[in-house]
PDB file of C-alpha atoms in Angstrom:
ATOM      1  CA  MET A  29     113.013  69.038   3.075  1.00 65.00           C
ATOM      2  CA  SER A  30     112.133  65.344   3.234  1.00 69.00           C
ATOM      3  CA  PHE A  31     112.892  63.028   6.153  1.00 69.00           C
ATOM      4  CA  LYS A  32     115.675  61.396   4.122  1.00 78.00           C
ATOM      5  CA  GLU A  33     117.181  64.812   3.342  1.00 78.00           C
ATOM      6  CA  GLN A  34     117.017  65.704   7.053  1.00 72.00           C
ATOM      7  CA  LEU A  35     118.933  62.539   7.947  1.00 74.00           C
ATOM      8  CA  CYS A  36     121.564  63.179   5.272  1.00 81.00           C
ATOM      9  CA  LYS A  37     121.984  66.772   6.454  1.00 81.00           C
ATOM     10  CA  TYR A  38     122.980  65.643   9.946  1.00 78.00           C
ATOM     11  CA  GLY A  39     124.846  62.461   8.962  1.00 76.00           C
ATOM     12  CA  LYS A  40     125.514  60.343  12.045  1.00 76.00           C
ATOM     13  CA  GLY A  41     124.989  63.337  14.338  1.00 75.00           C
ATOM     14  CA  GLU A  42     121.874  63.899  16.364  1.00 74.00           C
ATOM     15  CA  VAL A  43     118.957  65.419  14.460  1.00 72.00           C
ATOM     16  CA  PRO A  44     117.476  68.346  16.425  1.00 78.00           C
ATOM     17  CA  VAL A  45     113.949  67.158  17.236  1.00 74.00           C
ATOM     18  CA  LYS A  46     112.426  70.625  17.231  1.00 78.00           C
ATOM     19  CA  ASP A  47     113.828  71.353  13.771  1.00 80.00           C
ATOM     20  CA  MET A  48     112.641  68.007  12.440  1.00 76.00           C
ATOM     21  CA  LEU A  49     109.182  68.390  13.912  1.00 76.00           C
ATOM     22  CA  LYS A  50     108.731  71.943  12.730  1.00 80.00           C
ATOM     23  CA  MET A  51     109.923  71.155   9.221  1.00 82.00           C
ATOM     24  CA  LEU A  52     108.412  67.730   8.577  1.00 84.00           C
ATOM     25  CA  MET A  53     105.229  67.830  10.609  1.00 87.00           C
ATOM     26  CA  ARG A  54     104.173  71.216   9.209  1.00 89.00           C
ATOM     27  CA  ASP A  55     104.448  69.898   5.644  1.00 89.00           C
ATOM     28  CA  THR A  56     101.427  71.042   3.616  1.00 92.00           C
ATOM     29  CA  VAL A  57     102.314  69.187   0.389  1.00 91.00           C
ATOM     30  CA  LYS A  58      99.205  67.376  -0.851  1.00 94.00           C
ATOM     31  CA  ALA A  59      99.122  63.827  -2.220  1.00 94.00           C
ATOM     32  CA  ASP A  60      98.789  63.003  -5.884  1.00 94.00           C
ATOM     33  CA  GLU A  61      95.020  62.791  -6.490  1.00 94.00           C
ATOM     34  CA  SER A  62      95.428  59.456  -8.308  1.00 94.00           C
ATOM     35  CA  LYS A  63      96.818  57.899  -5.100  1.00 94.00           C
ATOM     36  CA  LEU A  64      93.920  58.906  -2.844  1.00 95.00           C
ATOM     37  CA  PRO A  65      91.672  56.073  -1.562  1.00 94.00           C
ATOM     38  CA  HIS A  66      88.438  57.539  -3.051  1.00 93.00           C
ATOM     39  CA  ILE A  67      86.303  56.785   0.011  1.00 94.00           C
ATOM     40  CA  CYS A  68      84.786  60.273   0.287  1.00 93.00           C
ATOM     41  CA  SER A  69      84.686  63.380  -1.908  1.00 94.00           C
ATOM     42  CA  LEU A  70      87.892  63.966  -3.850  1.00 94.00           C
ATOM     43  CA  ASP A  71      88.056  67.569  -2.632  1.00 94.00           C
ATOM     44  CA  TRP A  72      87.873  66.481   1.026  1.00 94.00           C
ATOM     45  CA  GLU A  73      90.427  63.688   0.587  1.00 96.00           C
ATOM     46  CA  PHE A  74      92.801  66.027  -1.219  1.00 96.00           C
ATOM     47  CA  ASN A  75      92.537  68.705   1.493  1.00 95.00           C
ATOM     48  CA  LEU A  76      93.271  66.110   4.197  1.00 95.00           C
ATOM     49  CA  SER A  77      96.138  64.403   2.363  1.00 95.00           C
ATOM     50  CA  SER A  78      99.033  66.498   3.676  1.00 94.00           C
ATOM     51  CA  ILE A  79     100.834  65.849   6.960  1.00 92.00           C
ATOM     52  CA  PHE A  80      99.743  69.258   8.261  1.00 94.00           C
ATOM     53  CA  VAL A  81      96.071  69.988   7.575  1.00 96.00           C
ATOM     54  CA  GLU A  82      94.443  73.423   7.458  1.00 94.00           C
ATOM     55  CA  VAL A  83      91.022  73.569   5.800  1.00 95.00           C
ATOM     56  CA  ASN A  84      88.223  76.111   6.029  1.00 94.00           C
ATOM     57  CA  THR A  85      84.796  74.464   6.132  1.00 93.00           C
ATOM     58  CA  PRO A  86      81.258  75.872   6.403  1.00 94.00           C
ATOM     59  CA  LEU A  87      81.403  74.910  10.106  1.00 95.00           C
ATOM     60  CA  GLY A  88      84.736  76.661  10.661  1.00 93.00           C
ATOM     61  CA  PRO A  89      88.411  75.761  10.422  1.00 92.00           C
ATOM     62  CA  TYR A  90      89.444  72.099  10.498  1.00 95.00           C
ATOM     63  CA  GLY A  91      92.924  70.685  10.772  1.00 95.00           C
ATOM     64  CA  THR A  92      95.974  69.689  12.741  1.00 95.00           C
ATOM     65  CA  ARG A  93      95.782  70.702  16.409  1.00 95.00           C
ATOM     66  CA  SER A  94      98.941  69.053  17.703  1.00 95.00           C
ATOM     67  CA  THR A  95     101.961  67.088  16.640  1.00 92.00           C
ATOM     68  CA  ALA A  96     104.598  65.313  18.700  1.00 91.00           C
ATOM     69  CA  ALA A  97     107.898  63.479  18.544  1.00 88.00           C
ATOM     70  CA  LEU A  98     109.429  61.026  21.000  1.00 90.00           C
ATOM     71  CA  THR A  99     113.164  60.390  20.975  1.00 87.00           C
ATOM     72  CA  VAL A 100     115.278  57.925  22.928  1.00 88.00           C
ATOM     73  CA  ASN A 101     119.056  57.971  22.658  1.00 85.00           C
ATOM     74  CA  ALA A 102     121.623  55.310  23.565  1.00 84.00           C
ATOM     75  CA  SER A 103     122.353  56.855  26.981  1.00 88.00           C
ATOM     76  CA  GLY A 104     118.693  56.446  27.976  1.00 91.00           C
ATOM     77  CA  GLU A 105     117.635  60.069  27.581  1.00 92.00           C
ATOM     78  CA  VAL A 106     113.993  60.314  26.521  1.00 94.00           C
ATOM     79  CA  SER A 107     112.470  63.524  25.183  1.00 91.00           C
ATOM     80  CA  PHE A 108     108.860  64.174  24.277  1.00 93.00           C
ATOM     81  CA  PHE A 109     108.394  67.324  22.197  1.00 92.00           C
ATOM     82  CA  GLU A 110     104.921  68.591  21.369  1.00 93.00           C
ATOM     83  CA  MET A 111     103.577  71.524  19.387  1.00 93.00           C
ATOM     84  CA  PHE A 112      99.921  72.232  20.038  1.00 95.00           C
ATOM     85  CA  LEU A 113      97.279  74.815  19.246  1.00 94.00           C
ATOM     86  CA  ASP A 114      95.937  76.640  22.299  1.00 95.00           C
ATOM     87  CA  LYS A 115      93.050  78.799  21.133  1.00 91.00           C
ATOM     88  CA  ASP A 116      94.725  80.582  18.190  1.00 89.00           C
ATOM     89  CA  THR A 117      98.332  80.311  19.379  1.00 96.00           C
ATOM     90  CA  TRP A 118     100.846  77.546  18.639  1.00 94.00           C
ATOM     91  CA  LYS A 119     102.738  76.524  21.770  1.00 95.00           C
ATOM     92  CA  GLU A 120     105.607  74.112  22.426  1.00 94.00           C
ATOM     93  CA  LYS A 121     106.368  71.814  25.322  1.00 95.00           C
ATOM     94  CA  THR A 122     109.279  69.458  25.942  1.00 93.00           C
ATOM     95  CA  VAL A 123     109.491  66.846  28.680  1.00 96.00           C
ATOM     96  CA  SER A 124     112.796  65.012  29.160  1.00 95.00           C
ATOM     97  CA  TYR A 125     113.859  62.229  31.499  1.00 95.00           C
ATOM     98  CA  TYR A 126     116.251  59.278  31.713  1.00 94.00           C
ATOM     99  CA  ILE A 127     115.487  55.575  31.643  1.00 91.00           C
ATOM    100  CA  ARG A 128     117.683  53.565  33.989  1.00 86.00           C
ATOM    101  CA  ARG A 129     118.876  50.317  32.538  1.00 78.00           C
ATOM    102  CA  PRO A 130     118.575  47.205  34.716  1.00 77.00           C
ATOM    103  CA  LYS A 131     121.771  46.412  36.618  1.00 73.00           C
ATOM    104  CA  SER A 132     122.067  43.016  34.909  1.00 72.00           C
ATOM    105  CA  GLU A 133     122.047  44.719  31.504  1.00 66.00           C
ATOM    106  CA  ILE A 134     124.789  47.178  32.511  1.00 62.00           C
ATOM    107  CA  GLU A 135     127.072  44.391  33.776  1.00 62.00           C
ATOM    108  CA  ASN A 136     126.962  42.500  30.447  1.00 58.00           C
TER     109      ASN A 136
END
């Protein structure tokens, strides 16, 4: 599901960050070869062209080790969600906090 489709699915409601991150940032769809920059081997560029990269090389696996999303809503709630590879296991971490608005801004 594309980012635009995700937004349409939730309308004006809040998009669940974890769902968005898991769906969009784990996208393995490769780019059209004709749109690659041709600055290194075509095979290498093609393998690295997706959002989520997983490639086996002669030196071992190469690819995405972490991905993150930062959200800020109108009430000042900030959330940082991260998915990261720890050894061979994908883990998740969320940190949330609030940003206080300056008093002068609240009074206006």
